């Protein structure tokens, strides 16, 4: 099995801090813990050669355990200043090494590590967890090994499998929470049951296997002292056990990592190691000299401004600007610009030190200078926020790289150059400005060859400017309403938790996969659906399948939804409200391979709306004082795009006739007169219509509609019999993708599909589904992007007070001045229905209101002329 190496960040850093002397640099920066941590990280990575590597830290805020037990970890001493100072340096160092770092609010690092281990097992990875925390030993199993640091020093690691855990702890890994529920854990301030020490706890667990079984057999205990200690303290024992149980359902995404993992060794890393004076680490990474020369000169020669500068046409007076981004992609921020012109570098702009010299340099540029950059949206957003006008860019090498390969995961300038055989350079220098110039010219030819120049120049580049303005404007938030919603979600979570306990007949840790599995499969006798490496699965897919069998399953699903709403959309939103009372999300053009936009900090495109409380989250977003929200939403856009692409005359005619496409589909594939199609049959037809777009299988359709698999297969067969051109179209898309290695959208956007010829059936079928879906979803994404730009351009000459603030896939939302709403709606409809000419009519539905949840349908025809 490939290895996933998981590092318990704070544990390893604390171990290094206490094991090594208090080292400092010549400028007084403490580095002892950083040195020890990095040395151990490099050593274990060299020994284990992991396929993936992730470092997990504790988040600074309290966790759900503090809510359940106020004294949790209350005895912990305040973190020493010289330790605290080293944490940001270490995180910066990990970032420059290319190591993903996670810290999830509301949960401990143990929970995130446990979740990653479970996710890894489900994906075929064996996880190695490096830690000094014995709590993590409870995760050890067939797919998890813990590398436990010794009590002294940092160089020795004990490899803990199940037998080693039993030998060290006296119990099996899965029994550790029960053990600590009895004996307590001083490091976490869990007192345990008074009168039950470690030896007693081990003996009891050895005899009864679990706290639950022990408490059910208290009357059988021959040891009077133990019986008296436990009688009347059953609730405490269960509570302490639950506190010690690692959660493996933290709501995180599987980290996107290039596999197999490799260190990023470049000049950025060398600069930081020089600053921290970590000479031994530099030697280990083969970084030579104070200047940060990387590796051997024959293998990877250092870059120079002169070398890069001569790589493009020196006859052109092209001024080139490069944006150096600080922070992760989720917190884009332009930090500086450099103009490279005829071998000289002029610093053009720094948002933090906007000096007269920089202003003069900017003013000296030709008014129509063809500027090139990397990540230009971040710069545009800075300019909007600071009310400064910036020259227009003609190239963005990050966006161009995305169009050329939408499947890659790293669009950093360093990586883009490395993949083309260019040597490392010093970011934020003339070298990086020259590098952008060279790359922009290379990409120009490649985009032209692949017929994507129009998409690049007329859609993606101008869209970056519009998105930057939308980010800078932001959306207002009613803080009081958000806090009240948080209290309401808390109450619902508590009520749901109590109902789960009632249905289970006992209290347990709902977030524990092991305990939940015991309740569902052992106590309630539900049939296990599938196994993971750590036991029976309790993932969402499994619970959905079990839902008809017992009412507790629906409550558990509800509880998980409420947890996500509370953690992500209540507690998660509050700290993102800026001083202006608004949230400023970040839109991403280079994340979704289909061409769709995504957003983060917060993700406003994924607010759950199926649950009533989830929809209520939208109510906290409000327009500016005196304004209203106007929303314009494409109706069934992907089905309409499919009808156009497939040229299916039956489907085209249905849309041209203005029919309810789901009702018509239900009538035709279920043989029901159209006037007798009720909501149930329409709902099934809708699932078929949209399932076809995503290449759904009979198994998936059966799950979505609640019918048997054979019946679902019959639905799909009838659908293709009624719309034969669709089947022919999808087969053609897959065949073209297999022949070309990519799939295209209406505007020529390409998505490479390297697995379309894979010998692995699962990978190949996934690529086939992506081929079918991308052609449709990507074309719909092209369409709304064009519409956004045309509407914005049409409104611009009026100097409007209304602002486009959000795009949620098929929907656009404006913070609108009431006097402009009528004209804005008419322009929106005009340009949305005509953005790209299709064989079917495009329909746009409008809503308006005083918050995002309570926008109501509005007929533009009723608007005043």
Short mmCIF file of N, CA and C in Angstrom, two decimals, residues 222-332:
data_model
loop_
_atom_site.label_atom_id
_atom_site.label_comp_id
_atom_site.label_asym_id
_atom_site.label_seq_id
_atom_site.Cartn_x
_atom_site.Cartn_y
_atom_site.Cartn_z
N UNK A 222 -16.83 -8.67 41.61
CA UNK A 222 -16.51 -9.22 42.94
C UNK A 222 -15.67 -8.26 43.76
N UNK A 223 -14.99 -7.33 43.09
CA UNK A 223 -14.15 -6.36 43.79
C UNK A 223 -15.05 -5.23 44.30
N UNK A 224 -15.29 -5.20 45.58
CA UNK A 224 -16.21 -4.22 46.16
C UNK A 224 -15.71 -2.79 45.96
N UNK A 225 -14.39 -2.60 46.06
CA UNK A 225 -13.85 -1.24 45.91
C UNK A 225 -14.14 -0.71 44.52
N UNK A 226 -13.94 -1.54 43.50
CA UNK A 226 -14.23 -1.10 42.14
C UNK A 226 -15.72 -0.85 41.95
N UNK A 227 -16.54 -1.74 42.49
CA UNK A 227 -17.99 -1.58 42.32
C UNK A 227 -18.46 -0.27 42.95
N UNK A 228 -18.01 0.02 44.16
CA UNK A 228 -18.42 1.24 44.86
C UNK A 228 -17.92 2.49 44.12
N UNK A 229 -16.73 2.39 43.53
CA UNK A 229 -16.19 3.53 42.79
C UNK A 229 -17.04 3.84 41.57
N UNK A 230 -17.56 2.82 40.94
CA UNK A 230 -18.31 3.01 39.69
C UNK A 230 -19.78 3.32 39.91
N UNK A 231 -20.39 2.75 40.96
CA UNK A 231 -21.81 2.96 41.21
C UNK A 231 -22.10 4.46 41.40
N UNK A 232 -23.04 4.96 40.62
CA UNK A 232 -23.40 6.38 40.70
C UNK A 232 -22.52 7.28 39.86
N UNK A 233 -21.49 6.70 39.24
CA UNK A 233 -20.57 7.51 38.43
C UNK A 233 -20.50 6.99 36.99
N UNK A 234 -21.56 6.33 36.58
CA UNK A 234 -21.59 5.78 35.23
C UNK A 234 -21.52 6.90 34.17
N UNK A 235 -22.25 7.98 34.41
CA UNK A 235 -22.29 9.08 33.43
C UNK A 235 -20.91 9.70 33.24
N UNK A 236 -20.19 9.86 34.39
CA UNK A 236 -18.85 10.44 34.28
C UNK A 236 -17.92 9.53 33.49
N UNK A 237 -18.00 8.24 33.73
CA UNK A 237 -17.14 7.30 32.99
C UNK A 237 -17.39 7.40 31.50
N UNK A 238 -18.68 7.47 31.13
CA UNK A 238 -19.00 7.58 29.70
C UNK A 238 -18.53 8.92 29.14
N UNK A 239 -18.71 10.00 29.92
CA UNK A 239 -18.28 11.31 29.45
C UNK A 239 -16.77 11.35 29.24
N UNK A 240 -16.01 10.82 30.20
CA UNK A 240 -14.55 10.85 30.08
C UNK A 240 -14.09 9.98 28.91
N UNK A 241 -14.78 8.85 28.71
CA UNK A 241 -14.46 8.01 27.54
C UNK A 241 -14.69 8.78 26.24
N UNK A 242 -15.82 9.49 26.16
CA UNK A 242 -16.13 10.23 24.94
C UNK A 242 -15.12 11.35 24.69
N UNK A 243 -14.69 12.00 25.78
CA UNK A 243 -13.69 13.07 25.63
C UNK A 243 -12.39 12.52 25.08
N UNK A 244 -12.07 11.29 25.44
CA UNK A 244 -10.80 10.69 25.01
C UNK A 244 -10.90 10.03 23.64
N UNK A 245 -12.09 10.01 23.06
CA UNK A 245 -12.28 9.34 21.77
C UNK A 245 -11.99 10.29 20.62
N UNK A 246 -11.13 9.89 19.73
CA UNK A 246 -10.78 10.70 18.57
C UNK A 246 -11.91 10.66 17.55
N UNK A 247 -12.31 11.83 17.07
CA UNK A 247 -13.33 11.94 16.04
C UNK A 247 -12.70 11.68 14.68
N UNK A 248 -13.34 10.91 13.85
CA UNK A 248 -12.80 10.63 12.52
C UNK A 248 -13.73 11.12 11.42
N UNK A 249 -14.58 12.11 11.77
CA UNK A 249 -15.52 12.65 10.78
C UNK A 249 -15.40 14.16 10.70
N UNK A 250 -14.18 14.69 10.86
CA UNK A 250 -13.98 16.13 10.74
C UNK A 250 -14.34 16.55 9.31
N UNK A 251 -15.12 17.63 9.13
CA UNK A 251 -15.54 18.02 7.77
C UNK A 251 -14.41 18.69 6.98
N UNK A 252 -13.55 17.88 6.39
CA UNK A 252 -12.44 18.39 5.58
C UNK A 252 -12.45 17.71 4.23
N UNK A 253 -11.81 18.37 3.26
CA UNK A 253 -11.63 17.77 1.95
C UNK A 253 -10.32 16.98 1.95
N UNK A 254 -10.23 15.98 1.09
CA UNK A 254 -8.99 15.22 0.90
C UNK A 254 -7.96 16.17 0.31
N UNK A 255 -6.84 16.41 1.01
CA UNK A 255 -5.87 17.41 0.54
C UNK A 255 -5.34 17.09 -0.85
N UNK A 256 -5.32 18.11 -1.69
CA UNK A 256 -4.79 17.95 -3.05
C UNK A 256 -3.28 18.03 -3.01
N UNK A 257 -2.61 16.91 -3.26
CA UNK A 257 -1.16 16.81 -3.18
C UNK A 257 -0.66 16.12 -4.44
N UNK A 258 0.39 16.66 -5.03
CA UNK A 258 0.99 15.96 -6.15
C UNK A 258 1.67 14.70 -5.64
N UNK A 259 1.33 13.59 -6.25
CA UNK A 259 1.87 12.31 -5.80
C UNK A 259 2.83 11.74 -6.84
N UNK A 260 3.95 11.11 -6.44
CA UNK A 260 4.40 11.01 -5.05
C UNK A 260 4.96 12.32 -4.53
N UNK A 261 4.92 12.50 -3.21
CA UNK A 261 5.34 13.75 -2.60
C UNK A 261 6.83 14.01 -2.83
N UNK A 262 7.17 15.28 -3.11
CA UNK A 262 8.56 15.70 -3.21
C UNK A 262 8.71 17.07 -2.55
N UNK A 263 9.87 17.28 -1.93
CA UNK A 263 10.12 18.60 -1.35
C UNK A 263 10.21 19.64 -2.46
N UNK A 264 9.74 20.86 -2.16
CA UNK A 264 9.98 21.99 -3.04
C UNK A 264 11.27 22.66 -2.57
N UNK A 265 12.32 22.50 -3.33
CA UNK A 265 13.63 23.04 -2.95
C UNK A 265 13.99 24.13 -3.93
N UNK A 266 13.83 25.39 -3.52
CA UNK A 266 14.10 26.50 -4.41
C UNK A 266 14.68 27.67 -3.63
N UNK A 267 14.81 28.81 -4.30
CA UNK A 267 15.46 29.95 -3.66
C UNK A 267 14.61 30.54 -2.53
N UNK A 268 13.27 30.41 -2.62
CA UNK A 268 12.43 30.89 -1.52
C UNK A 268 12.77 30.15 -0.24
N UNK A 269 12.95 28.85 -0.37
CA UNK A 269 13.31 28.04 0.79
C UNK A 269 14.70 28.42 1.29
N UNK A 270 15.64 28.57 0.35
CA UNK A 270 17.01 28.91 0.74
C UNK A 270 17.05 30.23 1.49
N UNK A 271 16.28 31.23 1.04
CA UNK A 271 16.28 32.53 1.70
C UNK A 271 15.84 32.41 3.16
N UNK A 272 14.79 31.62 3.42
CA UNK A 272 14.30 31.47 4.78
C UNK A 272 15.30 30.69 5.64
N UNK A 273 15.87 29.63 5.08
CA UNK A 273 16.86 28.87 5.84
C UNK A 273 18.08 29.72 6.17
N UNK A 274 18.45 30.61 5.25
CA UNK A 274 19.55 31.55 5.53
C UNK A 274 19.17 32.50 6.67
N UNK A 275 17.93 33.00 6.63
CA UNK A 275 17.47 33.91 7.67
C UNK A 275 17.47 33.23 9.04
N UNK A 276 17.05 31.95 9.07
CA UNK A 276 16.98 31.21 10.33
C UNK A 276 18.31 30.54 10.68
N UNK A 277 19.29 30.68 9.78
CA UNK A 277 20.64 30.16 10.02
C UNK A 277 20.62 28.65 10.30
N UNK A 278 19.78 27.94 9.54
CA UNK A 278 19.66 26.49 9.69
C UNK A 278 20.61 25.80 8.71
N UNK A 279 21.88 25.88 8.99
CA UNK A 279 22.91 25.37 8.09
C UNK A 279 22.80 23.87 7.89
N UNK A 280 22.54 23.13 8.97
CA UNK A 280 22.45 21.67 8.87
C UNK A 280 21.29 21.25 7.97
N UNK A 281 20.18 21.97 8.07
CA UNK A 281 19.03 21.65 7.22
C UNK A 281 19.37 21.93 5.77
N UNK A 282 20.07 23.03 5.50
CA UNK A 282 20.47 23.34 4.13
C UNK A 282 21.36 22.23 3.55
N UNK A 283 22.29 21.75 4.38
CA UNK A 283 23.16 20.68 3.90
C UNK A 283 22.35 19.43 3.57
N UNK A 284 21.38 19.13 4.42
CA UNK A 284 20.57 17.93 4.21
C UNK A 284 19.78 18.02 2.91
N UNK A 285 19.34 19.25 2.58
CA UNK A 285 18.58 19.46 1.36
C UNK A 285 19.48 19.78 0.16
N UNK A 286 20.79 19.75 0.39
CA UNK A 286 21.77 20.02 -0.68
C UNK A 286 21.63 21.41 -1.23
N UNK A 287 21.43 22.37 -0.32
CA UNK A 287 21.40 23.78 -0.70
C UNK A 287 22.75 24.36 -0.33
N UNK A 288 23.47 24.90 -1.31
CA UNK A 288 24.84 25.34 -1.09
C UNK A 288 24.94 26.84 -1.10
N UNK A 289 25.81 27.38 -0.26
CA UNK A 289 26.17 28.79 -0.31
C UNK A 289 25.14 29.71 0.29
N UNK A 290 25.60 30.91 0.68
CA UNK A 290 24.72 31.88 1.31
C UNK A 290 23.68 32.41 0.35
N UNK A 291 23.96 32.39 -0.94
CA UNK A 291 23.02 32.92 -1.92
C UNK A 291 21.88 31.99 -2.23
N UNK A 292 21.97 30.76 -1.73
CA UNK A 292 20.86 29.85 -1.94
C UNK A 292 20.90 29.11 -3.25
N UNK A 293 22.09 28.81 -3.76
CA UNK A 293 22.18 27.99 -4.96
C UNK A 293 21.59 26.62 -4.68
N UNK A 294 20.74 26.15 -5.54
CA UNK A 294 20.00 24.92 -5.28
C UNK A 294 20.66 23.75 -6.01
N UNK A 295 21.03 22.73 -5.24
CA UNK A 295 21.55 21.51 -5.84
C UNK A 295 22.86 21.72 -6.55
N UNK A 296 23.23 20.77 -7.39
CA UNK A 296 24.46 20.88 -8.15
C UNK A 296 24.27 21.75 -9.37
N UNK A 297 25.27 22.53 -9.72
CA UNK A 297 25.12 23.48 -10.82
C UNK A 297 24.92 22.79 -12.16
N UNK A 298 25.49 21.59 -12.33
CA UNK A 298 25.32 20.90 -13.59
C UNK A 298 23.88 20.43 -13.78
N UNK A 299 23.25 20.03 -12.67
CA UNK A 299 21.88 19.49 -12.75
C UNK A 299 20.84 20.59 -12.85
N UNK A 300 21.03 21.66 -12.12
CA UNK A 300 20.00 22.68 -12.00
C UNK A 300 20.65 24.04 -11.83
N UNK A 301 21.16 24.65 -12.88
CA UNK A 301 21.91 25.90 -12.74
C UNK A 301 21.03 27.02 -12.22
N UNK A 302 21.61 27.92 -11.41
CA UNK A 302 20.83 29.02 -10.86
C UNK A 302 20.39 29.98 -11.96
N UNK A 303 19.23 30.57 -11.73
CA UNK A 303 18.73 31.54 -12.70
C UNK A 303 19.44 32.87 -12.53
N UNK A 304 19.39 33.67 -13.53
CA UNK A 304 19.90 35.04 -13.42
C UNK A 304 18.98 35.94 -14.23
N UNK A 305 18.95 37.20 -13.86
CA UNK A 305 18.09 38.13 -14.59
C UNK A 305 18.51 38.21 -16.05
N UNK A 306 19.82 38.20 -16.28
CA UNK A 306 20.31 38.31 -17.65
C UNK A 306 19.89 37.09 -18.47
N UNK A 307 20.04 35.90 -17.88
CA UNK A 307 19.71 34.66 -18.60
C UNK A 307 18.23 34.64 -18.97
N UNK A 308 17.36 34.96 -18.02
CA UNK A 308 15.93 34.95 -18.31
C UNK A 308 15.56 36.10 -19.23
N UNK A 309 16.22 37.24 -19.03
CA UNK A 309 15.89 38.41 -19.82
C UNK A 309 16.13 38.22 -21.30
N UNK A 310 17.13 37.43 -21.66
CA UNK A 310 17.42 37.22 -23.07
C UNK A 310 16.56 36.12 -23.67
N UNK A 311 15.66 35.55 -22.88
CA UNK A 311 14.83 34.46 -23.37
C UNK A 311 13.65 34.95 -24.19
N UNK A 312 13.40 36.27 -24.20
CA UNK A 312 12.30 36.77 -25.01
C UNK A 312 12.80 37.90 -25.90
N UNK A 313 11.94 38.37 -26.77
CA UNK A 313 12.33 39.32 -27.80
C UNK A 313 12.72 40.65 -27.18
N UNK A 314 14.03 40.94 -27.17
CA UNK A 314 14.50 42.18 -26.53
C UNK A 314 14.20 43.41 -27.39
N UNK A 315 13.75 43.22 -28.62
CA UNK A 315 13.44 44.38 -29.46
C UNK A 315 12.14 45.04 -29.05
N UNK A 316 11.29 44.30 -28.36
CA UNK A 316 10.00 44.84 -27.93
C UNK A 316 10.16 45.67 -26.66
N UNK A 317 9.50 46.82 -26.58
CA UNK A 317 9.60 47.64 -25.36
C UNK A 317 8.64 47.16 -24.29
N UNK A 318 8.31 45.86 -24.32
CA UNK A 318 7.29 45.31 -23.44
C UNK A 318 7.65 45.50 -21.97
N UNK A 319 6.90 46.33 -21.21
CA UNK A 319 7.10 46.35 -19.76
C UNK A 319 6.37 45.14 -19.17
N UNK A 320 6.98 44.46 -18.27
CA UNK A 320 6.39 43.26 -17.72
C UNK A 320 6.22 43.42 -16.23
N UNK A 321 5.04 43.10 -15.72
CA UNK A 321 4.76 43.23 -14.30
C UNK A 321 4.50 41.84 -13.73
N UNK A 322 5.08 41.54 -12.60
CA UNK A 322 4.78 40.28 -11.93
C UNK A 322 4.21 40.54 -10.55
N UNK A 323 3.18 39.83 -10.23
CA UNK A 323 2.57 39.94 -8.92
C UNK A 323 3.12 38.83 -8.05
N UNK A 324 3.67 39.17 -6.92
CA UNK A 324 4.15 38.16 -5.98
C UNK A 324 3.08 37.98 -4.92
N UNK A 325 2.52 36.78 -4.86
CA UNK A 325 1.40 36.51 -3.97
C UNK A 325 1.92 36.07 -2.61
N UNK A 326 1.35 36.62 -1.55
CA UNK A 326 1.73 36.18 -0.21
C UNK A 326 0.60 35.38 0.39
N UNK A 327 0.93 34.33 1.11
CA UNK A 327 -0.10 33.49 1.73
C UNK A 327 -0.57 32.42 0.78
N UNK A 328 -1.48 31.59 1.29
CA UNK A 328 -2.00 30.48 0.51
C UNK A 328 -2.98 31.01 -0.53
N UNK A 329 -3.35 30.14 -1.48
CA UNK A 329 -4.23 30.60 -2.55
C UNK A 329 -5.59 31.03 -2.03
N UNK A 330 -5.96 30.56 -0.85
CA UNK A 330 -7.26 30.93 -0.31
C UNK A 330 -7.27 32.33 0.27
N UNK A 331 -6.09 32.94 0.43
CA UNK A 331 -6.02 34.30 0.97
C UNK A 331 -5.15 35.13 0.04
N UNK A 332 -5.58 35.25 -1.22
CA UNK A 332 -4.78 35.97 -2.21
C UNK A 332 -4.53 37.39 -1.76
#
